[in-house]
Coordinates of C-alpha atoms in Angstrom, one line a residue:
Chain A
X1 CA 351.1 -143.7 161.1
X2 CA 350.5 -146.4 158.4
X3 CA 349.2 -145.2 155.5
X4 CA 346.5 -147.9 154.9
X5 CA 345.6 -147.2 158.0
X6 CA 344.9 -143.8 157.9
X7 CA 342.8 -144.1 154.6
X8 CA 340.7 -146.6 156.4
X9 CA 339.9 -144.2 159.2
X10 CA 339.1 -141.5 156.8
X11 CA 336.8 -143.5 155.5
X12 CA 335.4 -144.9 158.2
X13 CA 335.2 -141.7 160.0
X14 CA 332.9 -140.7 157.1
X15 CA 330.2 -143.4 157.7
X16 CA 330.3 -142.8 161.3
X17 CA 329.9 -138.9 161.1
X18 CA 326.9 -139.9 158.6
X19 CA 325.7 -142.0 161.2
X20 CA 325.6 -139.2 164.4
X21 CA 324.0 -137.0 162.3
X22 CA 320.4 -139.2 162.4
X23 CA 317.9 -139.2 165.1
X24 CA 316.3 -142.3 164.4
X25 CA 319.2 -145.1 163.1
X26 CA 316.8 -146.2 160.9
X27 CA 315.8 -143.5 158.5
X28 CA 319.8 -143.7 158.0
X29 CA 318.8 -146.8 156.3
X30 CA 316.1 -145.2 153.7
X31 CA 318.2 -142.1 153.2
X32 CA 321.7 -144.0 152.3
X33 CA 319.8 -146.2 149.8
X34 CA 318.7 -143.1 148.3
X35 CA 322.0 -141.8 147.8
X36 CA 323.7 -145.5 146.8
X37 CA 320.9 -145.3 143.8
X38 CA 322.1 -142.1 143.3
X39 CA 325.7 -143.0 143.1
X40 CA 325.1 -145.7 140.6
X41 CA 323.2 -143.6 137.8
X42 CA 326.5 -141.8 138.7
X43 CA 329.0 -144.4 138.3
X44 CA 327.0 -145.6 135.1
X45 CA 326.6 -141.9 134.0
X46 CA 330.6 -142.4 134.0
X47 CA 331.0 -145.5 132.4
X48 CA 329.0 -143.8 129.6
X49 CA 331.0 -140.9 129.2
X50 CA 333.8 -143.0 129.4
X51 CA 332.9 -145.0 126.1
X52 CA 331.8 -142.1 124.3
X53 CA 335.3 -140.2 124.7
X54 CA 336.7 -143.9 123.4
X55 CA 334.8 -144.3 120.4
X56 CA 335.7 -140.5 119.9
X57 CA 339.2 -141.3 120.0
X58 CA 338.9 -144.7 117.6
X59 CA 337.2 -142.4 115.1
X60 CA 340.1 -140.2 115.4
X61 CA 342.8 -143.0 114.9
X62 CA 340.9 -144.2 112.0
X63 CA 340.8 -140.9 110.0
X64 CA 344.8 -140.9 110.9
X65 CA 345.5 -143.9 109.5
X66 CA 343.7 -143.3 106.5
X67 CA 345.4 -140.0 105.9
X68 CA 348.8 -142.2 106.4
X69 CA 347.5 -144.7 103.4
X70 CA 347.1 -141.4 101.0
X71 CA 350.3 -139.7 101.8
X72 CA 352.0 -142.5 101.6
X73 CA 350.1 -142.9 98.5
X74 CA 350.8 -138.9 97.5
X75 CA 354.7 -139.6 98.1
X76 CA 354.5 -142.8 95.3
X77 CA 352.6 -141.1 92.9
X78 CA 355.2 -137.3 93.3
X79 CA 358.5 -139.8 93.2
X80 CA 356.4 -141.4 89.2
X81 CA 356.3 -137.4 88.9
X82 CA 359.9 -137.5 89.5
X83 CA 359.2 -134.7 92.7
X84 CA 361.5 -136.2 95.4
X85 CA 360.7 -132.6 97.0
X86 CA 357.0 -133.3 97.4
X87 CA 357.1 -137.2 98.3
X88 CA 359.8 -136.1 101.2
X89 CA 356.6 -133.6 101.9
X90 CA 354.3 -136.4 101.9
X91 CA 356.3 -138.8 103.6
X92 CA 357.3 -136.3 106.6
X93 CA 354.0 -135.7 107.1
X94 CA 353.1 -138.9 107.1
X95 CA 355.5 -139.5 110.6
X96 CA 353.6 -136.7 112.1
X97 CA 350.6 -138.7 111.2
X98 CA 351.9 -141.6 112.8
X99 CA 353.2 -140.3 115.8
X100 CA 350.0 -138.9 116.2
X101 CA 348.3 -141.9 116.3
X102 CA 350.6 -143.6 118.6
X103 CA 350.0 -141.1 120.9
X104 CA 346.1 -141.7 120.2
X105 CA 346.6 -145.3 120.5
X106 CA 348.4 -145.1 124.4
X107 CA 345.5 -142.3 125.8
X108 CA 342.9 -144.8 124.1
X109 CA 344.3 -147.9 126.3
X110 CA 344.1 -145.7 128.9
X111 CA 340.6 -145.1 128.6
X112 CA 339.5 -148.7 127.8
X113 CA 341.8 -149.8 131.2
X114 CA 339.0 -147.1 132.7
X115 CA 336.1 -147.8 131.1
X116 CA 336.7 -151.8 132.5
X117 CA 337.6 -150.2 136.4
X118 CA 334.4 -148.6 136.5
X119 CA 332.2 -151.0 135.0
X120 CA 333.4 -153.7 137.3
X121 CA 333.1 -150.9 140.3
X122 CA 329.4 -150.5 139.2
X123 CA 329.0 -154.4 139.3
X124 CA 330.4 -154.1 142.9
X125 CA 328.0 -151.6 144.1
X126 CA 324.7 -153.0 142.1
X127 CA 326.0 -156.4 144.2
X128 CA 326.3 -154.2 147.7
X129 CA 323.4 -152.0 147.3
X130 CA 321.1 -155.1 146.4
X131 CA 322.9 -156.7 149.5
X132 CA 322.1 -153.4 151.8
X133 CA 318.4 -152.9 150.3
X134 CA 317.5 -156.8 151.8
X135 CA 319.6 -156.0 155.2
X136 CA 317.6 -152.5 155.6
X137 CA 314.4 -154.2 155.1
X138 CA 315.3 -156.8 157.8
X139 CA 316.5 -154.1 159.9
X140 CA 313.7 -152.2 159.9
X141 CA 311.4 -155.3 160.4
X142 CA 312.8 -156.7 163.2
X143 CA 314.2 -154.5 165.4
X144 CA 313.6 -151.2 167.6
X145 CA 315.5 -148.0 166.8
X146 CA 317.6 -148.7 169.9
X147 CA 318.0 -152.5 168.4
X148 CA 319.2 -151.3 165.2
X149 CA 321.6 -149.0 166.2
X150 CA 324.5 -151.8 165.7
X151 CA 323.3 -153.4 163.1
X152 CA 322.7 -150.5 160.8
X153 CA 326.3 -149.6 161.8
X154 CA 327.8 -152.7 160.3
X155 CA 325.2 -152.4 157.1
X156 CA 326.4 -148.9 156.8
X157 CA 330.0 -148.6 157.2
X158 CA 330.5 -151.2 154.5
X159 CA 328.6 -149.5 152.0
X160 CA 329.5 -146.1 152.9
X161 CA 333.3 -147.2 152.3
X162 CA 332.1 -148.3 148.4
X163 CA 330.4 -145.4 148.5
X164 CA 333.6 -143.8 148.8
X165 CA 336.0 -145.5 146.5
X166 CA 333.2 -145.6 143.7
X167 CA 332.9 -141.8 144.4
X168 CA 336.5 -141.3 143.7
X169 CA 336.5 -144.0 140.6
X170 CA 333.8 -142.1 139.1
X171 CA 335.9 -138.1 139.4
X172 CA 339.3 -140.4 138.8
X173 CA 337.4 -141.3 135.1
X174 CA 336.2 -138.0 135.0
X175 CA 339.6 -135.7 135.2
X176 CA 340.7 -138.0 132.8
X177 CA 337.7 -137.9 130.5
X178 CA 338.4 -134.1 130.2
X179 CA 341.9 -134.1 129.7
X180 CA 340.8 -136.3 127.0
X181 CA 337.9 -134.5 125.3
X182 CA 340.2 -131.2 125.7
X183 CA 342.9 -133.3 123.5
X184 CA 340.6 -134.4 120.9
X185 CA 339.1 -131.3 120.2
X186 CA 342.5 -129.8 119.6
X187 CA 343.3 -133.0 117.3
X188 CA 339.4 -132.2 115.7
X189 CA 340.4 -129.0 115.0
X190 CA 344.5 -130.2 113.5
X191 CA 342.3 -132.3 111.1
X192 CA 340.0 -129.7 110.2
X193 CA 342.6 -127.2 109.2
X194 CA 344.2 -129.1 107.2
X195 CA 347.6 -129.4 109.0
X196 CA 347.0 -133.1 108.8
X197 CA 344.9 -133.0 105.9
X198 CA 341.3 -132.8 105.6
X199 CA 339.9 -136.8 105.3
X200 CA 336.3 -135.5 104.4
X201 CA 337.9 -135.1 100.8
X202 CA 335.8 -131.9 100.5
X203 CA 338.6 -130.1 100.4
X204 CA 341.9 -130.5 98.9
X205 CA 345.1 -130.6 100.7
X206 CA 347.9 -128.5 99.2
X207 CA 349.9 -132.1 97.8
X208 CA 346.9 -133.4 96.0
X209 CA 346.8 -129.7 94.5
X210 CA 349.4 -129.6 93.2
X211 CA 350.0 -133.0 92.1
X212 CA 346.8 -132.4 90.1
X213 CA 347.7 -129.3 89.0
X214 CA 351.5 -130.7 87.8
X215 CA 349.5 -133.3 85.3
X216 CA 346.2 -130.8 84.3
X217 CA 349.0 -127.9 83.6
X218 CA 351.5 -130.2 81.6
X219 CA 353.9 -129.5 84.5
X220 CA 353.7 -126.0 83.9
X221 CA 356.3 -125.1 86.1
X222 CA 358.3 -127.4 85.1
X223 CA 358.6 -125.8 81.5
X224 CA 358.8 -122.5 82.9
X225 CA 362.1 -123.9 84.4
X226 CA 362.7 -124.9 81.4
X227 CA 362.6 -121.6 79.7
X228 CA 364.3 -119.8 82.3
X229 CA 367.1 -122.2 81.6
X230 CA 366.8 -121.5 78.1
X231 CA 366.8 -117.3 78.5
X232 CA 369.3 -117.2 80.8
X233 CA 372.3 -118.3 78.8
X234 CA 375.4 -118.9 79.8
X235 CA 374.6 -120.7 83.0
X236 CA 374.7 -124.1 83.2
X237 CA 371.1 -126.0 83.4
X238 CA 372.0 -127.7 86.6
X239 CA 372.0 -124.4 88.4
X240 CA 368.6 -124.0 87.5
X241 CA 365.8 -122.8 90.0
X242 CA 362.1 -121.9 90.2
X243 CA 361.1 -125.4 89.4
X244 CA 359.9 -125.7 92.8
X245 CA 356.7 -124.4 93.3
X246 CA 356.0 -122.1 96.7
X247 CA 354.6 -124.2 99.1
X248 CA 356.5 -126.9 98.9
X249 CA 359.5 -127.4 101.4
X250 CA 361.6 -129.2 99.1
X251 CA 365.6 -128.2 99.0
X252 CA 366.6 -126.3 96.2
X253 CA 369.4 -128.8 95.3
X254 CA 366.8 -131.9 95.3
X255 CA 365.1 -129.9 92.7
X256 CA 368.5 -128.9 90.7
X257 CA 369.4 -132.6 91.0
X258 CA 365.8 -133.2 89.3
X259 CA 366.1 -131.3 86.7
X260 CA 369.9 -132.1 85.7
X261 CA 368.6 -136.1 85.5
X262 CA 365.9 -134.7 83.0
X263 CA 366.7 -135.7 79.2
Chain B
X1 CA 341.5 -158.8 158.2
X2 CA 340.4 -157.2 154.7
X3 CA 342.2 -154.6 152.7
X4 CA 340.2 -152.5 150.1
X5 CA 342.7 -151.2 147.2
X6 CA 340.7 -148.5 145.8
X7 CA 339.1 -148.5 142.1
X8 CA 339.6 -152.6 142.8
X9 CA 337.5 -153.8 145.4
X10 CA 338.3 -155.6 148.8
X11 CA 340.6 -158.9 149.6
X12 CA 340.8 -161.0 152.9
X13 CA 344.4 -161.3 154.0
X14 CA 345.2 -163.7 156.4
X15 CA 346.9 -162.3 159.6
X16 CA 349.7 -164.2 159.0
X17 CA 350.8 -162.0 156.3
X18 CA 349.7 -159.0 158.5
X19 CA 353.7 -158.3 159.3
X20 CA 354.7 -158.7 155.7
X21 CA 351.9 -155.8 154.7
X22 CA 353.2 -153.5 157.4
X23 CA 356.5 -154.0 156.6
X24 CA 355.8 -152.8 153.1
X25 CA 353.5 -150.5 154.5
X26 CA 356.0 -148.3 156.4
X27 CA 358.0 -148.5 152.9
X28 CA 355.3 -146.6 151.3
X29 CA 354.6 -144.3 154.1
X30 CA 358.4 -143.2 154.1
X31 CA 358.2 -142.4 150.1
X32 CA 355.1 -140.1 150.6
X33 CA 356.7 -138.1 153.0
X34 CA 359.6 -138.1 151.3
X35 CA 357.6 -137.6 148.2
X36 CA 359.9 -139.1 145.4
X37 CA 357.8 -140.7 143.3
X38 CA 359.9 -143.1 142.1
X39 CA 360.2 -144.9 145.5
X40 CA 356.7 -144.4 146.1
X41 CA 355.9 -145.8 142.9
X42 CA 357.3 -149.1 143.5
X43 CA 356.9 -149.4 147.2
X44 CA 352.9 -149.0 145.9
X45 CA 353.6 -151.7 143.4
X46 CA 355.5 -154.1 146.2
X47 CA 352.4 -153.6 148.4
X48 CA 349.7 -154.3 145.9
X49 CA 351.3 -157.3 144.0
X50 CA 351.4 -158.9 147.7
X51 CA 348.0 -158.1 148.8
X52 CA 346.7 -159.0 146.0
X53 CA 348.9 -162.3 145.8
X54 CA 347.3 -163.6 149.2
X55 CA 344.5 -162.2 149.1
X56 CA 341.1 -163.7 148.5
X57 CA 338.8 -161.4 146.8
X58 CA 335.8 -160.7 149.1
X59 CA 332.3 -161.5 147.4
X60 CA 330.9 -158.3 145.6
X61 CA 327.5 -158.5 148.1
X62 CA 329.6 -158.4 151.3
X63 CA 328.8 -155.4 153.3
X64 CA 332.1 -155.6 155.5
X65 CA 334.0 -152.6 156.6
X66 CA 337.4 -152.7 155.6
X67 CA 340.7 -152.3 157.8
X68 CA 342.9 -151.0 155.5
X69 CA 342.6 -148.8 152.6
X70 CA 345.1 -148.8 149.9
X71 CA 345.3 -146.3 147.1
X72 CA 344.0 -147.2 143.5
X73 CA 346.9 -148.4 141.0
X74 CA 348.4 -145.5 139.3
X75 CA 347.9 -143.5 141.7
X76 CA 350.9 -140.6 142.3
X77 CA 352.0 -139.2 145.6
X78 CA 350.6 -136.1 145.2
X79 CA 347.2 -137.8 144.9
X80 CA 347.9 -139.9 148.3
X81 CA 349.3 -136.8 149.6
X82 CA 345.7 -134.7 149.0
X83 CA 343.6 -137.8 150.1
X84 CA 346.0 -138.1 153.4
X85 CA 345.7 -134.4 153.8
X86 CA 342.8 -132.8 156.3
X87 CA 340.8 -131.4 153.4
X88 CA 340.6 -136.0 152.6
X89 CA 337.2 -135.8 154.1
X90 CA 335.6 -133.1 151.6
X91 CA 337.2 -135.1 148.7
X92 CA 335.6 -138.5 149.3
X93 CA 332.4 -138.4 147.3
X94 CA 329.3 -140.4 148.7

C-alpha cells in the first residue's frame, strides 16, 4: 500500500485508539489539552537545547580560527628564524585546523536548519492548541456527551496528528543534539590537550616553545650544530645533523639544507 | 485533500493532482522495499518538490486531519522503514 497512506493511518489510528479509551468524550477534551501544553514546554524545551549545542559549536569554530591566525602566524615568524622544519609544523597543523572547522561549519548549518524546523513546529502547535482550547470550550458548552462525540473527533484527530509530528520533530532534534554534544566534547577535549593548541594562552604549545626558546637561548641548538660540525672534522658541514630539535617533525635534509645556506 | 510532510506542516492539494502524487507515491514505495537509498532519496525529493509546488499551505490554527502523511526531508529509508514498521505506533510521541 501507498506509503503516505499508511503513515496517515498510523497516525490516525493513534487519535482514534486515544479516543476509545475515554468514557465520557469530553474529559478527552481537558486531558489532550493537558498533554498539547505538555508537548510544547517539550518542543520549546528542544528548541532550547537546540541553540545551546549551536552557540557551543560557534564558540568552537571561533577558538579554531583563531588558532589558524597564530599558526599561521608561528609558520611566518620560524621561516624569519630560517626553520622551514617548524613553519611546515605550523602550517600542517594549521590544515587540520581548518578541516576541522569545515567540518564544524557543515554540523553547525545543520543545527541552525533544526533549530528553524522546530521553532516554526512550535508556532504551529501554539496556533492549533490555541485553536483546540476555543473549540473544547465550545464543545463542552454546547453539547451533550453523546453530542460531542463527533465533534471532539474532528477537534482531536487534527491535533493528535501535530501531536505526532511535533513528537517526532522534537527526538529528530534530539538524536542529533547528542551526536552533536558527544562531538564537541571530543573536539573540547582535542583543544584542551593541546593537539590543536591550547587558545586559553595559559599554556604554551610546543611551537611557541620553542620559538621562544630559539631567540631566549641564542639559538642554542643551533650553535651546538655548529660545534658538532666543527669537532667532527673531516665531514663536510652540509651533512650536518642535530640541529633539529626533538619534537619537531621536520626532515633531516630541510634542516641540512638550512644549515648549508647559513654564512 | 491535504497532505502533512512531517517536521513541515500540512498543504491542500487539489484532486487534480491526486494521480500525479500517487504516481510518485508508488515510486517511493518501491525504493523502501527495495531499500536503496539512492532511489529512495530522490523519489522522496520528486514527491515533496511536487506537493509542495501545488500545494497551499494550510493555516497554522486549522484543526484538520490529514490524508496523507509524508516523511520529514532528510529522512533515510531506514527511518521510513521503522516508522512503517508495527513497532510505528510506540514511536510516535504525543
Amino acid at each position: 500500500m501507498s506509503v503516505m497512506k499508511r503513515l496517515q493511518m498510523i497516525f490516525s489510528a493513534k487519535a482514534s485508539k486515544a479516543l476509545d479509551r475515554a468514557e465520557d468524550p469530553r474529559e478527552t477534551l481537558d486531558y489532550s489539552y493537558q498533554r498539547q501544553l505538555e508537548m510544547l514546554q517539550k518542543v520549546r524545551r528542544g528548541v532550547a537545547d537546540v541553540a545551546t549545542s549551536r552557540k557551543r559549536l560557534e564558540l568552537q569554530m571561533q577558538q579554531m580560527q583563531q588558532q589558524s591566525e597564530k599558526l599561521e602566524g608561528q609558520g611566518r615568524q620560524a621561516l624569519a628564524a630560517g626553520r622551514e622544519d617548524l613553519a611546515r609544523e605550523a602550517l600542517t597543523r594549521r590544515s587540520g585546523v581548518q578541516q576541522q572547522h569545515s567540518d564544524l561549519s557543515a554540523q553547525h548549518a545543520a543545527l541552525q536548519g533544526e533549530e528553524e524546523k522546530l521553532t516554526l513546529a512550535s508556532q504551529r502547535l501554539q496556533a492549533k492548541v490555541d485553536a483546540f482550547r476555543t473549540r473544547k470550550e465550545t464543545i463542552k458548552a454546547t453539547y451533550t456527551a453523546a453530542e460531542a462525540q463527533t465533534k471532539i473527533g474532528e477537534a482531536f484527530s487534527g491535533i493528535s496528528e501535530e501531536m505526532g509530528d511535533v513528537g517526532l520533530a522534537v527526538q529528530r532534534a534530539e538524536d542529533k543534539t547528542q551526536a552533536m554534544q558527544a562531538r564537541a566534547g571530543a573536539i573540547d577535549e582535542l583543544l584542551a590537550s593541546g593537539a590543536l593548541d591550547d587558545v586559553s594562552g595559559t599554556a604554551k604549545d610546543d611551537i611557541t616553545a620553542e620559538l621562544e626558546s630559539m631567540s631566549s637561548q641564542g639559538g642554542v641548538e643551533l650553535e651546538l650544530a655548529r660545534l658538532k660540525g666543527e669537532i667532527g672534522a673531516g665531514k663536510a658541514p652540509e651533512a650536518i645533523e642535530g640541529a633539529t630539535p626533538p619534537g619537531t617533525q621536520s626532515t633531516s635534509s630541510e634542516a641540512q639544507r638550512l644549515e648549508g645556506e647559513r654564512p | 485533500m491535504i497532505v502533512r510532510i512531517l517536521g513541515e506542516g500540512q498543504f491542500t492539494v487539489d484532486d487534480a493532482h491526486a494521480d500525479l502524487l500517487n504516481g510518485l507515491d508508488s515510486g517511493l514505495e518501491r525504493a523502501v522495499e527495495s531499500g536503496d537509498d539512492a532511489s529512495f532519496q530522490s523519489a522522496m525529493d520528486d514527491l515533496l518538490t511536487q506537493v509542495r509546488s501545488v500545494g497551499q499551505r494550510l493555516p497554522d490554527d486549522s484543526l484538520e486531519p490529514s490524508d496523507a502523511v509524508l516523511p520529514a526531508e532528510g529522512s533515510t529509508v531506514e527511518d521510513v522503514r521503522d516508522l512503517l514498521a508495527g513497532t510505528s505506533e510506540g514511536l510516535i510521541p504525543g
